[in-house]
mmCIF file of C-alpha atoms in Angstrom:
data_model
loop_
_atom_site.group_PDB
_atom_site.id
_atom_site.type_symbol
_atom_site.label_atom_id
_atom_site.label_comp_id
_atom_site.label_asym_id
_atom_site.label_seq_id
_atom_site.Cartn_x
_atom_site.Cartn_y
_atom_site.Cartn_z
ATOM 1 C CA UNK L 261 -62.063 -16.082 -70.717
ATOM 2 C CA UNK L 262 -60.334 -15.660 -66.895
ATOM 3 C CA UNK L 263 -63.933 -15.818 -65.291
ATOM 4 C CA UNK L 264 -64.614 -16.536 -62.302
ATOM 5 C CA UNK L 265 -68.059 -18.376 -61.284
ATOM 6 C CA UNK L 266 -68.962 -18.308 -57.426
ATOM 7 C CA UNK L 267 -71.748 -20.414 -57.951
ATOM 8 C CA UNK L 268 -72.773 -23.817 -58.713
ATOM 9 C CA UNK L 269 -72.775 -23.521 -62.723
ATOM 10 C CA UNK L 270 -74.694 -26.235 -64.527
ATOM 11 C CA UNK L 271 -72.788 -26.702 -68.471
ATOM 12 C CA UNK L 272 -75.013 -27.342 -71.902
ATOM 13 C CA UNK L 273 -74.436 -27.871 -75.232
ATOM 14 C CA UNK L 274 -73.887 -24.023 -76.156
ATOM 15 C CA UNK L 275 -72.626 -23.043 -79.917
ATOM 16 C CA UNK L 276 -68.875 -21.987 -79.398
ATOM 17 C CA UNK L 277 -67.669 -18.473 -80.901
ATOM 18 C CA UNK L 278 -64.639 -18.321 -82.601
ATOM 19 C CA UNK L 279 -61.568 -18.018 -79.620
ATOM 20 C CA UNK L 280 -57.519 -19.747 -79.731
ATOM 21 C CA UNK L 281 -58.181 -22.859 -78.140
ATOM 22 C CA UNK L 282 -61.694 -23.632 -79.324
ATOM 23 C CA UNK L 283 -63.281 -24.224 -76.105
ATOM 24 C CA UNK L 284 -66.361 -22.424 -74.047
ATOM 25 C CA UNK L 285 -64.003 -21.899 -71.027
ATOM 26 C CA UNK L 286 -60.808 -20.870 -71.086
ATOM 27 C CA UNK L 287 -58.467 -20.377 -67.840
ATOM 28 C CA UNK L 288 -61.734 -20.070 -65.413
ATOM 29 C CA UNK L 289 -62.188 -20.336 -61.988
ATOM 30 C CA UNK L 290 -65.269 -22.283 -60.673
ATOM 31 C CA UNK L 291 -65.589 -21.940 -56.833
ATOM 32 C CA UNK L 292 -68.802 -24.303 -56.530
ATOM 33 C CA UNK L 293 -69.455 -27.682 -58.531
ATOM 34 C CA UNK L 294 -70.064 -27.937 -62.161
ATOM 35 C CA UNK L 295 -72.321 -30.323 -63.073
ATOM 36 C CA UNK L 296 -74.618 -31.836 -66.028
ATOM 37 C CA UNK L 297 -76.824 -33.963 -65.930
ATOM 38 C CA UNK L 298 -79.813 -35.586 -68.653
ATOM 39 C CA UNK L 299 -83.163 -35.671 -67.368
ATOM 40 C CA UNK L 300 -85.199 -38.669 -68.654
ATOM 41 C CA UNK L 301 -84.212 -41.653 -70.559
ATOM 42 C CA UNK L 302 -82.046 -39.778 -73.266
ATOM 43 C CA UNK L 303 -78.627 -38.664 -72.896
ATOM 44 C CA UNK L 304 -77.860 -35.402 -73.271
ATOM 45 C CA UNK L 305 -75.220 -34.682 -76.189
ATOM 46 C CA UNK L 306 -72.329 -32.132 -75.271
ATOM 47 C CA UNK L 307 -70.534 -31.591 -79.342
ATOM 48 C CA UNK L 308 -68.543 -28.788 -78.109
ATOM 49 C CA UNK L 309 -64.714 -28.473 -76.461
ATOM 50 C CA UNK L 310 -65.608 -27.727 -72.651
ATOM 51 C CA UNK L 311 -62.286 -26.255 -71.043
ATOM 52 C CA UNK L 312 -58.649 -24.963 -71.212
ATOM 53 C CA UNK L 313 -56.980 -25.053 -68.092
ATOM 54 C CA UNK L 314 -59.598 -23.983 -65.540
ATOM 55 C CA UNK L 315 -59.446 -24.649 -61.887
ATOM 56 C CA UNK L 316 -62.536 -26.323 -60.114
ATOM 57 C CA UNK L 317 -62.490 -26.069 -56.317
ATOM 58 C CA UNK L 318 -66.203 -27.625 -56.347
ATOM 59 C CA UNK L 319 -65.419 -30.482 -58.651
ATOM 60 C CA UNK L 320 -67.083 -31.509 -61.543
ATOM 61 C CA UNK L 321 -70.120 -34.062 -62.160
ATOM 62 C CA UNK L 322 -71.530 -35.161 -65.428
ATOM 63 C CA UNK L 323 -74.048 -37.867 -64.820
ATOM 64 C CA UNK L 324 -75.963 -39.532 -68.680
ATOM 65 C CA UNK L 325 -73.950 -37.235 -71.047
ATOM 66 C CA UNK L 326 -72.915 -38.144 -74.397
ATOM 67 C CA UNK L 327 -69.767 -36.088 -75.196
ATOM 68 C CA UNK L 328 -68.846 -35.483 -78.978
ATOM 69 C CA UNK L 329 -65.525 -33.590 -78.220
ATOM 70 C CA UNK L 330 -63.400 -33.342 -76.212
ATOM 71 C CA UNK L 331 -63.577 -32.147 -72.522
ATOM 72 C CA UNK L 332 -60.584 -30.926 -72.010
ATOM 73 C CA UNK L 333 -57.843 -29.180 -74.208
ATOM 74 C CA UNK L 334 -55.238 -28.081 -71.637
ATOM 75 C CA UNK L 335 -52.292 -26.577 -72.575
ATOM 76 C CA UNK L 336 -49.170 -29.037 -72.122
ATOM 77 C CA UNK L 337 -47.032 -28.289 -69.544
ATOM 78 C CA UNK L 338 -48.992 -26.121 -67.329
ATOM 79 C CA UNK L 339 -50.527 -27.502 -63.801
ATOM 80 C CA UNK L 340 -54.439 -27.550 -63.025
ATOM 81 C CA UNK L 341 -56.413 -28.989 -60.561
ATOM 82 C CA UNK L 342 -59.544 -30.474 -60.286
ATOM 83 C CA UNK L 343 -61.315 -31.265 -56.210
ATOM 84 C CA UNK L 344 -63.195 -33.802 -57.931
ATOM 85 C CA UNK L 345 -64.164 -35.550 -61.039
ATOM 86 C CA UNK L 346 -67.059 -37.739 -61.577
ATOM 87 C CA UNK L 347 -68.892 -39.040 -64.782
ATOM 88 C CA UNK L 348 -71.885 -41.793 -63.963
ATOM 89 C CA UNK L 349 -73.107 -43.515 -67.319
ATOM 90 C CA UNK L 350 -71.649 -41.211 -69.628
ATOM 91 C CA UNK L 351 -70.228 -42.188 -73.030
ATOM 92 C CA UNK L 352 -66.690 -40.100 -74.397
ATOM 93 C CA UNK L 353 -66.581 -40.506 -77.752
ATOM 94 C CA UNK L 354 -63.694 -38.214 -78.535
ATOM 95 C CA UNK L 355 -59.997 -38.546 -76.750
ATOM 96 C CA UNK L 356 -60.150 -37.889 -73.050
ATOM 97 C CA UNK L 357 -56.876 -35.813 -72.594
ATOM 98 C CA UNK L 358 -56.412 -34.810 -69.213
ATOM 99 C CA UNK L 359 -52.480 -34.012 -67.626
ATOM 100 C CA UNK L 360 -50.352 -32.495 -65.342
ATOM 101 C CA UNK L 361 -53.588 -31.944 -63.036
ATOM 102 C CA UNK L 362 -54.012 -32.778 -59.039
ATOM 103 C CA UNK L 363 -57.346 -34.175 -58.549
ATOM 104 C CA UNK L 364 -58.256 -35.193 -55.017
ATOM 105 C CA UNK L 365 -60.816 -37.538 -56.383
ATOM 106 C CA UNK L 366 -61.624 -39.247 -60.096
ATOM 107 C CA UNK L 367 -64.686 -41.312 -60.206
ATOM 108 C CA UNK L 368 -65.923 -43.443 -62.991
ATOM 109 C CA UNK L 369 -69.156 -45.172 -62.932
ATOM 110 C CA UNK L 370 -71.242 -47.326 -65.805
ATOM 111 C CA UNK L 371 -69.379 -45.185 -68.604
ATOM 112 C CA UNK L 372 -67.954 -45.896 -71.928
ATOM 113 C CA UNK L 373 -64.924 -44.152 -73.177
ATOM 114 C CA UNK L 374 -65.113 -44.916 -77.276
ATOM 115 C CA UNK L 375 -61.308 -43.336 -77.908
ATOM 116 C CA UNK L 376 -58.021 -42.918 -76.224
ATOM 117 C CA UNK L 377 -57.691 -42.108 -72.521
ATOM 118 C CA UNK L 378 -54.793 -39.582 -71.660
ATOM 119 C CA UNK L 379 -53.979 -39.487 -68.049
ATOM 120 C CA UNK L 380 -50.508 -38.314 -67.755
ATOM 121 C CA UNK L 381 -48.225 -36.897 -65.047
ATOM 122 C CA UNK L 382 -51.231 -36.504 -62.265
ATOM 123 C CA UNK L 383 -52.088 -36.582 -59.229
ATOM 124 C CA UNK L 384 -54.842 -38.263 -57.941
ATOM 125 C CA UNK L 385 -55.435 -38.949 -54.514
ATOM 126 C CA UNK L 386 -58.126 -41.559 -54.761
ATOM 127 C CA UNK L 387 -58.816 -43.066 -58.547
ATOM 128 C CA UNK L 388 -61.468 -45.541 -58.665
ATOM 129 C CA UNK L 389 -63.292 -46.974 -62.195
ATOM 130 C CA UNK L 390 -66.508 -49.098 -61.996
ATOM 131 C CA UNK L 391 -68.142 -50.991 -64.626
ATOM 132 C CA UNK L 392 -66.699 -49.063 -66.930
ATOM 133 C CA UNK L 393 -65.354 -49.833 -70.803
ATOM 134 C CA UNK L 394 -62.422 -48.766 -72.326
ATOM 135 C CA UNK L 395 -62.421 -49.366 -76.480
ATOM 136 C CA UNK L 396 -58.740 -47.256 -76.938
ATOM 137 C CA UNK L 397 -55.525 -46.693 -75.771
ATOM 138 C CA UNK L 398 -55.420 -45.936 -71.909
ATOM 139 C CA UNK L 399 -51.788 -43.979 -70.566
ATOM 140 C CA UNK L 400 -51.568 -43.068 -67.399
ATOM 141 C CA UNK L 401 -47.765 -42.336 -67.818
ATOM 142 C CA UNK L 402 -45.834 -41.057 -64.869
ATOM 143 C CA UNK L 403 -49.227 -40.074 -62.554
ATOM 144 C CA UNK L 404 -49.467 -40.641 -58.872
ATOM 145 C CA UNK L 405 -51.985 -42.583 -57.358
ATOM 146 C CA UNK L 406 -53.293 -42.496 -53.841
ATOM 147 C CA UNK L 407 -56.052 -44.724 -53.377
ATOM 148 C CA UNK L 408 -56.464 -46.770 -56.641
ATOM 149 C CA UNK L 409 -59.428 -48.985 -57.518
ATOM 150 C CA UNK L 410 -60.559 -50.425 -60.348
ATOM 151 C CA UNK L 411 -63.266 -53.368 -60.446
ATOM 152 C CA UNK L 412 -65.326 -54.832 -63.359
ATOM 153 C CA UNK L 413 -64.460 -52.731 -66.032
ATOM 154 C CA UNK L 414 -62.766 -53.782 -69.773
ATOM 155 C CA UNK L 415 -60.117 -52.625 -71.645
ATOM 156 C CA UNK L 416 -59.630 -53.488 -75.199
ATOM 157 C CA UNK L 417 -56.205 -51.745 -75.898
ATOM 158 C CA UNK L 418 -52.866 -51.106 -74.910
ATOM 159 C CA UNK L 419 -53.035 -49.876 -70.961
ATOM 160 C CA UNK L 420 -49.841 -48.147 -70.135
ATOM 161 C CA UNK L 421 -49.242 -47.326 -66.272
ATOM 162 C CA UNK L 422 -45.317 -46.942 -66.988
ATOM 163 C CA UNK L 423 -43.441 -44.786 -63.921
ATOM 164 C CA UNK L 424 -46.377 -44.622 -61.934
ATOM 165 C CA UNK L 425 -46.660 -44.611 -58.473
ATOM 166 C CA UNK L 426 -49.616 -46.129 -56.297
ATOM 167 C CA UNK L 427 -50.155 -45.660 -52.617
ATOM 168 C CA UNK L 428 -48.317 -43.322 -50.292
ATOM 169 C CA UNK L 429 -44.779 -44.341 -48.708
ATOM 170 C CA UNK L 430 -45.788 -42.740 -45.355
ATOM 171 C CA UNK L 431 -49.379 -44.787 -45.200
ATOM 172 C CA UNK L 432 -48.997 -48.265 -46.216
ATOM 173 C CA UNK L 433 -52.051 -50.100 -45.352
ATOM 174 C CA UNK L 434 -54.904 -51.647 -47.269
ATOM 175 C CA UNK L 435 -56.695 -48.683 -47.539
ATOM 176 C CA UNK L 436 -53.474 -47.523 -50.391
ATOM 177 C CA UNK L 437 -53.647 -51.011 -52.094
ATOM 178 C CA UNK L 438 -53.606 -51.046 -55.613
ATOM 179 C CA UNK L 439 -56.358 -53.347 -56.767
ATOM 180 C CA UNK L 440 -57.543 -54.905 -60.307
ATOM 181 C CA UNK L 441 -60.701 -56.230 -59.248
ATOM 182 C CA UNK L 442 -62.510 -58.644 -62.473
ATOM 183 C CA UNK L 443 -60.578 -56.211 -64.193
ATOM 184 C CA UNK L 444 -60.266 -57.448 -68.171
ATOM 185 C CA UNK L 445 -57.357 -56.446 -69.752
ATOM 186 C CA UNK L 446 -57.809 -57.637 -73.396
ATOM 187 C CA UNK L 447 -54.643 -56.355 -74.787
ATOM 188 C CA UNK L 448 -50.617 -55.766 -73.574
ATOM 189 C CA UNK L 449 -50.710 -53.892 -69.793
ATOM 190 C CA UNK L 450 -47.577 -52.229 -68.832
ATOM 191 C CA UNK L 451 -46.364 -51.869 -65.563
ATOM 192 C CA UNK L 452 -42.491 -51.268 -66.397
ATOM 193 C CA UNK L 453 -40.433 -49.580 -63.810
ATOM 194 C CA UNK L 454 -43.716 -48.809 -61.738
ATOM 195 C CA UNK L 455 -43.516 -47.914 -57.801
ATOM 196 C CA UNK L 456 -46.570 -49.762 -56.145
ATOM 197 C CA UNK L 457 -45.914 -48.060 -52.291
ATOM 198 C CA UNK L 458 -49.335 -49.474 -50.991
ATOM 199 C CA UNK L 459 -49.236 -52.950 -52.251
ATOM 200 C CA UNK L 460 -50.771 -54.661 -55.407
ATOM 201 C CA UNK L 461 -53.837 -57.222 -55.247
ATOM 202 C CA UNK L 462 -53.820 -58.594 -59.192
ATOM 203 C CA UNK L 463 -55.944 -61.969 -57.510
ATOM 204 C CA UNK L 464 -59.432 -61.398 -59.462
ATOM 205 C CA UNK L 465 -57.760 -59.699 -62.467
ATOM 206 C CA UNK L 466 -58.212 -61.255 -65.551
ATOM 207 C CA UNK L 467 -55.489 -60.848 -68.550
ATOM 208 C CA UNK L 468 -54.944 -61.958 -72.224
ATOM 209 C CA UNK L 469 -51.482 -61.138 -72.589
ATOM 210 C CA UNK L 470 -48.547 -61.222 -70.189
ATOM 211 C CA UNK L 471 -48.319 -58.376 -68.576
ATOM 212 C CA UNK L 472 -44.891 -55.887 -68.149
ATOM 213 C CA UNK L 473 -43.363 -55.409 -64.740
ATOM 214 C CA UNK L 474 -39.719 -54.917 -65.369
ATOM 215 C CA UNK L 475 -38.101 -52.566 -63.159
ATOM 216 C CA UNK L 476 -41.320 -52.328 -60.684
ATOM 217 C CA UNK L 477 -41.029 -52.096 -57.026
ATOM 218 C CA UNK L 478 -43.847 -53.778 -54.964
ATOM 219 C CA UNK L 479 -44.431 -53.565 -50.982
ATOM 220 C CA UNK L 480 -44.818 -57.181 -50.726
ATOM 221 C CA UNK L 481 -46.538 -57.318 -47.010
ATOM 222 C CA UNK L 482 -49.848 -56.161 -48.630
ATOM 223 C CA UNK L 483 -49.503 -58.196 -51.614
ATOM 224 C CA UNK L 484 -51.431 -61.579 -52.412
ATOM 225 C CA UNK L 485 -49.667 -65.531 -53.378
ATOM 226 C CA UNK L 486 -51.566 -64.956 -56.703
ATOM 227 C CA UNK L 487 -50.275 -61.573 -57.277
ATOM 228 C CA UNK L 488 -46.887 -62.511 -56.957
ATOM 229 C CA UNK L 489 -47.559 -65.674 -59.352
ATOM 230 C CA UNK L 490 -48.805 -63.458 -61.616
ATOM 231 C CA UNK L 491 -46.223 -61.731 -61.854
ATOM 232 C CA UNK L 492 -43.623 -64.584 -61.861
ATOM 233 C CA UNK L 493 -45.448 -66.232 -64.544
ATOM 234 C CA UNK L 494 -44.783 -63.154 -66.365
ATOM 235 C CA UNK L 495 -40.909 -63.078 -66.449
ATOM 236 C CA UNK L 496 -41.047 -66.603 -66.528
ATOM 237 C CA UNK L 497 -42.731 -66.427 -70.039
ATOM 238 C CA UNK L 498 -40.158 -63.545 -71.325
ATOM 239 C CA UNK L 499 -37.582 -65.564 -70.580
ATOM 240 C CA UNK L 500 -36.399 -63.499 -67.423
ATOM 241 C CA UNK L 501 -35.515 -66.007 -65.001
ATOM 242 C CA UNK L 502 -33.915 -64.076 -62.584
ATOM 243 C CA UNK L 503 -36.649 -61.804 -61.923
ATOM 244 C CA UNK L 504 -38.990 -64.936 -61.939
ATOM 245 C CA UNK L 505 -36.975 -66.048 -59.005
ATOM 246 C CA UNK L 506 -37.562 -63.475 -57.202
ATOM 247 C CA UNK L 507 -41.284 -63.319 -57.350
ATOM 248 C CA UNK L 508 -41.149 -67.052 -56.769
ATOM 249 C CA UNK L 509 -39.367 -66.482 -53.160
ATOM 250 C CA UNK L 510 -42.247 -63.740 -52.438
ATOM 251 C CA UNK L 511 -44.630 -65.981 -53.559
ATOM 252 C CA UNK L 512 -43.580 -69.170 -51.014
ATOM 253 C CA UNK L 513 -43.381 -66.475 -48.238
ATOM 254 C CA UNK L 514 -47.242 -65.877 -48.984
ATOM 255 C CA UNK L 515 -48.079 -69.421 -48.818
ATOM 256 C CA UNK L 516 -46.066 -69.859 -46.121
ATOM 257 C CA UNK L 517 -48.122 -67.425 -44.452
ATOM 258 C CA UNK L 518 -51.103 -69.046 -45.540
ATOM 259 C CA UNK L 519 -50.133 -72.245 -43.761
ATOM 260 C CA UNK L 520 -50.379 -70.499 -40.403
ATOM 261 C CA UNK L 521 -53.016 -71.946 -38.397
ATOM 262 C CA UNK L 522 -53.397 -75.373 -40.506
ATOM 263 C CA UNK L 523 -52.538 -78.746 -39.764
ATOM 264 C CA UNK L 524 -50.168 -79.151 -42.902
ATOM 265 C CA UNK L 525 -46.947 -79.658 -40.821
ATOM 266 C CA UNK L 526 -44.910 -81.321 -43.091
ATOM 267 C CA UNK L 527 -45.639 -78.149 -45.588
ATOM 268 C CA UNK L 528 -44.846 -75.858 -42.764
ATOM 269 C CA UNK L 529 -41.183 -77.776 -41.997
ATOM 270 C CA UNK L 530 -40.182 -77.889 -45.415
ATOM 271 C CA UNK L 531 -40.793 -73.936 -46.148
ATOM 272 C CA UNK L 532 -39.096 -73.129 -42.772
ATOM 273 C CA UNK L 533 -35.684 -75.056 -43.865
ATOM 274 C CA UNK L 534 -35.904 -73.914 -47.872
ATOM 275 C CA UNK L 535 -36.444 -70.345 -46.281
ATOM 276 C CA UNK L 536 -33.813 -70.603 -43.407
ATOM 277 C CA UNK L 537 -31.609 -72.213 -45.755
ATOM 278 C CA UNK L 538 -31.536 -70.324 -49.189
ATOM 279 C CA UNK L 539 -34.622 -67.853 -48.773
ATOM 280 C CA UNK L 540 -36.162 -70.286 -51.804
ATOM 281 C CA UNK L 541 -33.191 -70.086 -53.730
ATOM 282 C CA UNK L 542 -32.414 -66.351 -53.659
ATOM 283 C CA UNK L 543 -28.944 -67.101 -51.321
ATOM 284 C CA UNK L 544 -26.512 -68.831 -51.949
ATOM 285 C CA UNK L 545 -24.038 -67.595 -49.110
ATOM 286 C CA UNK L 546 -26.469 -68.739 -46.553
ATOM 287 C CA UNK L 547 -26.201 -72.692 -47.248
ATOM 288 C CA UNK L 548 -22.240 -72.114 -48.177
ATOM 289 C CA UNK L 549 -22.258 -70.664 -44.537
ATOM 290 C CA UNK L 550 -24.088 -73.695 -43.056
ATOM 291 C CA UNK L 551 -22.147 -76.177 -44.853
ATOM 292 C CA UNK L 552 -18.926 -74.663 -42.546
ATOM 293 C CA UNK L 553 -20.620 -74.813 -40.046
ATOM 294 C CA UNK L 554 -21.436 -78.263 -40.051
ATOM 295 C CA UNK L 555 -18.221 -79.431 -41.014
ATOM 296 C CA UNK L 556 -16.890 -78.099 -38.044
ATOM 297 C CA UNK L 557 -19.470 -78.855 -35.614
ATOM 298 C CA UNK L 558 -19.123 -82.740 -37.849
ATOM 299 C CA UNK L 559 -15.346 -82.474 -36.912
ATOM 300 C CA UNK L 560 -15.903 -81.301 -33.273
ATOM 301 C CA UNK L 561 -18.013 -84.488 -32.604
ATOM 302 C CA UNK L 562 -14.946 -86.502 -34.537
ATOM 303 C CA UNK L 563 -12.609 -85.448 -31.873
ATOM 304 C CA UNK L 564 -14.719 -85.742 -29.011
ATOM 305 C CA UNK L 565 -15.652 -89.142 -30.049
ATOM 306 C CA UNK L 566 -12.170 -89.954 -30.212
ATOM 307 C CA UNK L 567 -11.780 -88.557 -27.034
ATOM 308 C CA UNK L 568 -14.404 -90.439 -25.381
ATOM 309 C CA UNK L 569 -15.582 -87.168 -23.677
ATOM 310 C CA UNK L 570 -19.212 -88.129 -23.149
ATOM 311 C CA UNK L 571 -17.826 -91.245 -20.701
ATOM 312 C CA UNK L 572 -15.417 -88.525 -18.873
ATOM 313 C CA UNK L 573 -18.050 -86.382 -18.295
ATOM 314 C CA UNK L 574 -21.066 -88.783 -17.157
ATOM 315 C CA UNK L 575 -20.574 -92.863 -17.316
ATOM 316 C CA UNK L 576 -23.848 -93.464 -16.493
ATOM 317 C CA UNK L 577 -25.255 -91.841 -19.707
ATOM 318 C CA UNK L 578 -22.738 -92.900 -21.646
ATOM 319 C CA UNK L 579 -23.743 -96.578 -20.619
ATOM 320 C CA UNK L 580 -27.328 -95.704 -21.055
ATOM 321 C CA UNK L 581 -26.893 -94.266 -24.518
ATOM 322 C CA UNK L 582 -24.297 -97.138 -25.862
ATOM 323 C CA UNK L 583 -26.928 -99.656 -27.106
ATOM 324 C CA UNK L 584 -29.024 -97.431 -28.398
ATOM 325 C CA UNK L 585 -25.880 -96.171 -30.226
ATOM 326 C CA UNK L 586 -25.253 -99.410 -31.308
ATOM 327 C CA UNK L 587 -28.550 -100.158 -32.727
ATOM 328 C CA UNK L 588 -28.473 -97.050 -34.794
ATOM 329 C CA UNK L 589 -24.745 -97.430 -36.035
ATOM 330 C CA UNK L 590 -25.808 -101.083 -37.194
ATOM 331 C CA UNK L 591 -29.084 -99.765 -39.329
ATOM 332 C CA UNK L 592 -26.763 -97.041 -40.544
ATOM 333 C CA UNK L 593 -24.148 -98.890 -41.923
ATOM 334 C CA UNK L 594 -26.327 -101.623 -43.644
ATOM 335 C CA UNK L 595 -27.988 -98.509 -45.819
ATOM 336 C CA UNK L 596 -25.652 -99.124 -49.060
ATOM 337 C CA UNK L 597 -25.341 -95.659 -50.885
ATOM 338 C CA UNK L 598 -23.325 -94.675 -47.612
ATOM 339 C CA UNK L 599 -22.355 -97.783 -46.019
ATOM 340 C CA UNK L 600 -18.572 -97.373 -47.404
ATOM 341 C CA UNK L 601 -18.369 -93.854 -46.530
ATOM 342 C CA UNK L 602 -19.276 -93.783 -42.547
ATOM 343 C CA UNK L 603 -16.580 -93.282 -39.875
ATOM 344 C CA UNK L 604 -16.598 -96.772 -37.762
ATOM 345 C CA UNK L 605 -18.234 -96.411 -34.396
ATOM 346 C CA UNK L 606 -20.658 -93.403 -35.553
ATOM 347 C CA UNK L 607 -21.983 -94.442 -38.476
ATOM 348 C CA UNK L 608 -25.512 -92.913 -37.651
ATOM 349 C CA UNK L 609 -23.803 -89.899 -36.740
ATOM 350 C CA UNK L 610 -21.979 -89.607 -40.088
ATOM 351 C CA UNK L 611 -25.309 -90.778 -42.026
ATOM 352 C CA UNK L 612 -27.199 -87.956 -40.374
ATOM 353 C CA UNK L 613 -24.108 -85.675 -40.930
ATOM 354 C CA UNK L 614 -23.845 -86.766 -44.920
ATOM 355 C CA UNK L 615 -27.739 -86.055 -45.304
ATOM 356 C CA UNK L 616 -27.381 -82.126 -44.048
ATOM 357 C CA UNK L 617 -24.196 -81.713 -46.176
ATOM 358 C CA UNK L 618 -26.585 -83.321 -49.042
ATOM 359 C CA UNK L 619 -29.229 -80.715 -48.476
ATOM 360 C CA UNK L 620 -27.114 -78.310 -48.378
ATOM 361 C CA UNK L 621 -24.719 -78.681 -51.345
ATOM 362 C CA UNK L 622 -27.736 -79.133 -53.311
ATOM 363 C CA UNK L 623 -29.432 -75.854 -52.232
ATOM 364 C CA UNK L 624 -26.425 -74.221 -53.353
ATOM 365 C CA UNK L 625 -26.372 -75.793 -56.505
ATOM 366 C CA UNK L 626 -30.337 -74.360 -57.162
ATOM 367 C CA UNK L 627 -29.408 -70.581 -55.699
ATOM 368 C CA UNK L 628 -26.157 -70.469 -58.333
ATOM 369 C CA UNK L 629 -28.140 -71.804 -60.934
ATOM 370 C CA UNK L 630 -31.110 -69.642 -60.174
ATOM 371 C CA UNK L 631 -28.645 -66.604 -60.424
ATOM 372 C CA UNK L 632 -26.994 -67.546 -63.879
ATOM 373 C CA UNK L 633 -29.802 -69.386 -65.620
ATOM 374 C CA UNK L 634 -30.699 -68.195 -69.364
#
């Protein structure tokens, strides 16, 4: 009790004697590493409660242990920290309960946690889990996350990463990328009203059930296409269509982006003028806008046509461009749908002029109905 260890300390399975919070540490502080580690084949077998709120400037390391109890048995409430954690091929059998602690770096590597995982209102400045299996419930509710990885690793329950927050606001960049690489998520993941500051890569993830990310806020400049059709697909299959649309306009900006430097020109045009236009359906002020626009610039050309103002101010185009006119006006007005509708003497004008009000009414049409749909 309130010990303080100044070097390394190594931890084995010692008997505990009788104290309040049943552990063989309580409110310690290690200045040096802790570590345990098996030696051979066999894993060595901690069956005892290890510590209540200690503070580890060296870190920890437990490399082949098999722990019986639990690790940790903190008292709720009251802040800890932790320069490192790191378990390599270790099996948890017991709950892993670990909150309100600052840990500068968590490590898991070719481990097996058997029970729940309880990771709660931390701090962790880089968080990475390899090849790693989770059997229960995992929470991380409410913890910050600098750096978060986690890559081939299973987890058969609920995974709850409600409030959280991954990356740091003042250094976006992949480096603070949250990323779920082959990461099997067998049961419900929630990422409800989560803060991802860095970015969010879900493109090798692989999930069972639809996963939760009402309320979330994503940096989408270091996000993926297939993260944000993920996520679409998501509120698309809980029946939330607006916030489907939303993902769906991040998710043509990707591809759009993914377009640069190919051939695909036709793909290219049609994203510019859906973007331009309506973002992909998110505005519906912007083709309302454009439809004035064109009326008046439609109404402009009217009057000077009337006018004859291209003759006043250069004959000798207006001579040049007056069979060409003529052969256009004459296609024009033999294309039925409009053919009743075009002004005489501009009918290729007014065909051209119907067409963008066309577009345009019709891109309103998808933004209002992509803001009231049920």
């Amino acid at each position: 009790l309130d010990c303080m260890f100044h070097e390394r300390w190594s931890i084995y399975n010692t008997p505990i004697l009788a104290n309040v919070n049943s552990v063989l540490y309580q409110h310690c502080i290690f200045n040096k590493k802790v570590v345990s580690c098996s030696e051979g084949d066999l894993k060595y077998v901690i069956d005892s409660q290890l510590f209540n709120n200690c503070e580890f400037k060296g870190g920890i390391q437990f490399e082949a242990i098999e722990f019986k109890a639990p690790i940790f048995n903190n008292a709720d409430n009251e802040d800890s920290h932790i320069e490192s954690l790191h378990f390599t091929k270790c099996i948890i059998k017991e709950k892993f309960i670990l909150n309100y602690c600052s840990i500068n770096l968590f490590l898991i590597e070719d481990s097996e946690f058997e029970s729940k995982f309880e990771f709660k209102n931390n701090a962790a400045g880089e968080f990475s889990i390899f090849n790693t299996n989770y059997s229960g419930i995992v929470d991380a509710y409410e913890t910050k996350f600098g750096k978060f990885n986690i890559k081939k690793s299973i987890f058969e329950d609920f995974a709850g990463f409600e409030k959280c927050v991954f990356g740091i606001d003042s250094k976006p960049g992949e480096d603070f990328v949250a990323r779920f690489i082959y990461a099997t998520f067998l049961s419900f993941i929630n990422f409800r009203s989560t803060e991802f500051l860095g970015g969010l890569d879900l493109e090798k993830i692989n999930l069972k059930e639809t996963p939760n990310f009402l309320s979330a806020r994503i940096n989408s400049k270091y996000c993926n296409r297939e993260t944000f059709r993920i996520i679409k697909n998501s509120f698309d299959k809980t029946g939330n269509y607006i916030e489907a649309n939303k993902y769906f306009a991040y998710e043509m900006q990707k591809y759009k982006e993914e377009l640069k430097g190919t051939n695909q020109t036709q793909e290219k045009l049609i994203l510019f003028l859906n973007e331009s236009i309506s973002n992909y359906g998110q505005s519906y002020i912007r083709p309302i806008i454009f439809i004035v626009a064109s009326s008046i610039a439609y109404y402009l050309i009217i009057l000077g046509h009337n006018a004859n103002i291209l003759y006043e101010i250069s004959p000798t185009i207006s001579c040049t461009l007056e069979p060409i006119s003529a052969v256009l006006n004459t296609v024009s007005e033999n294309i039925l749908p409009f053919s009743k509708i075009l002004k005489d003497g501009m009918e290729f004008v007014s065909l051209i002029f119907y067409l963008i009000f066309s577009s345009l009414i019709w891109q309103t049409l998808v933004a209002v109905k992509r803001h009231t749909k049920r």
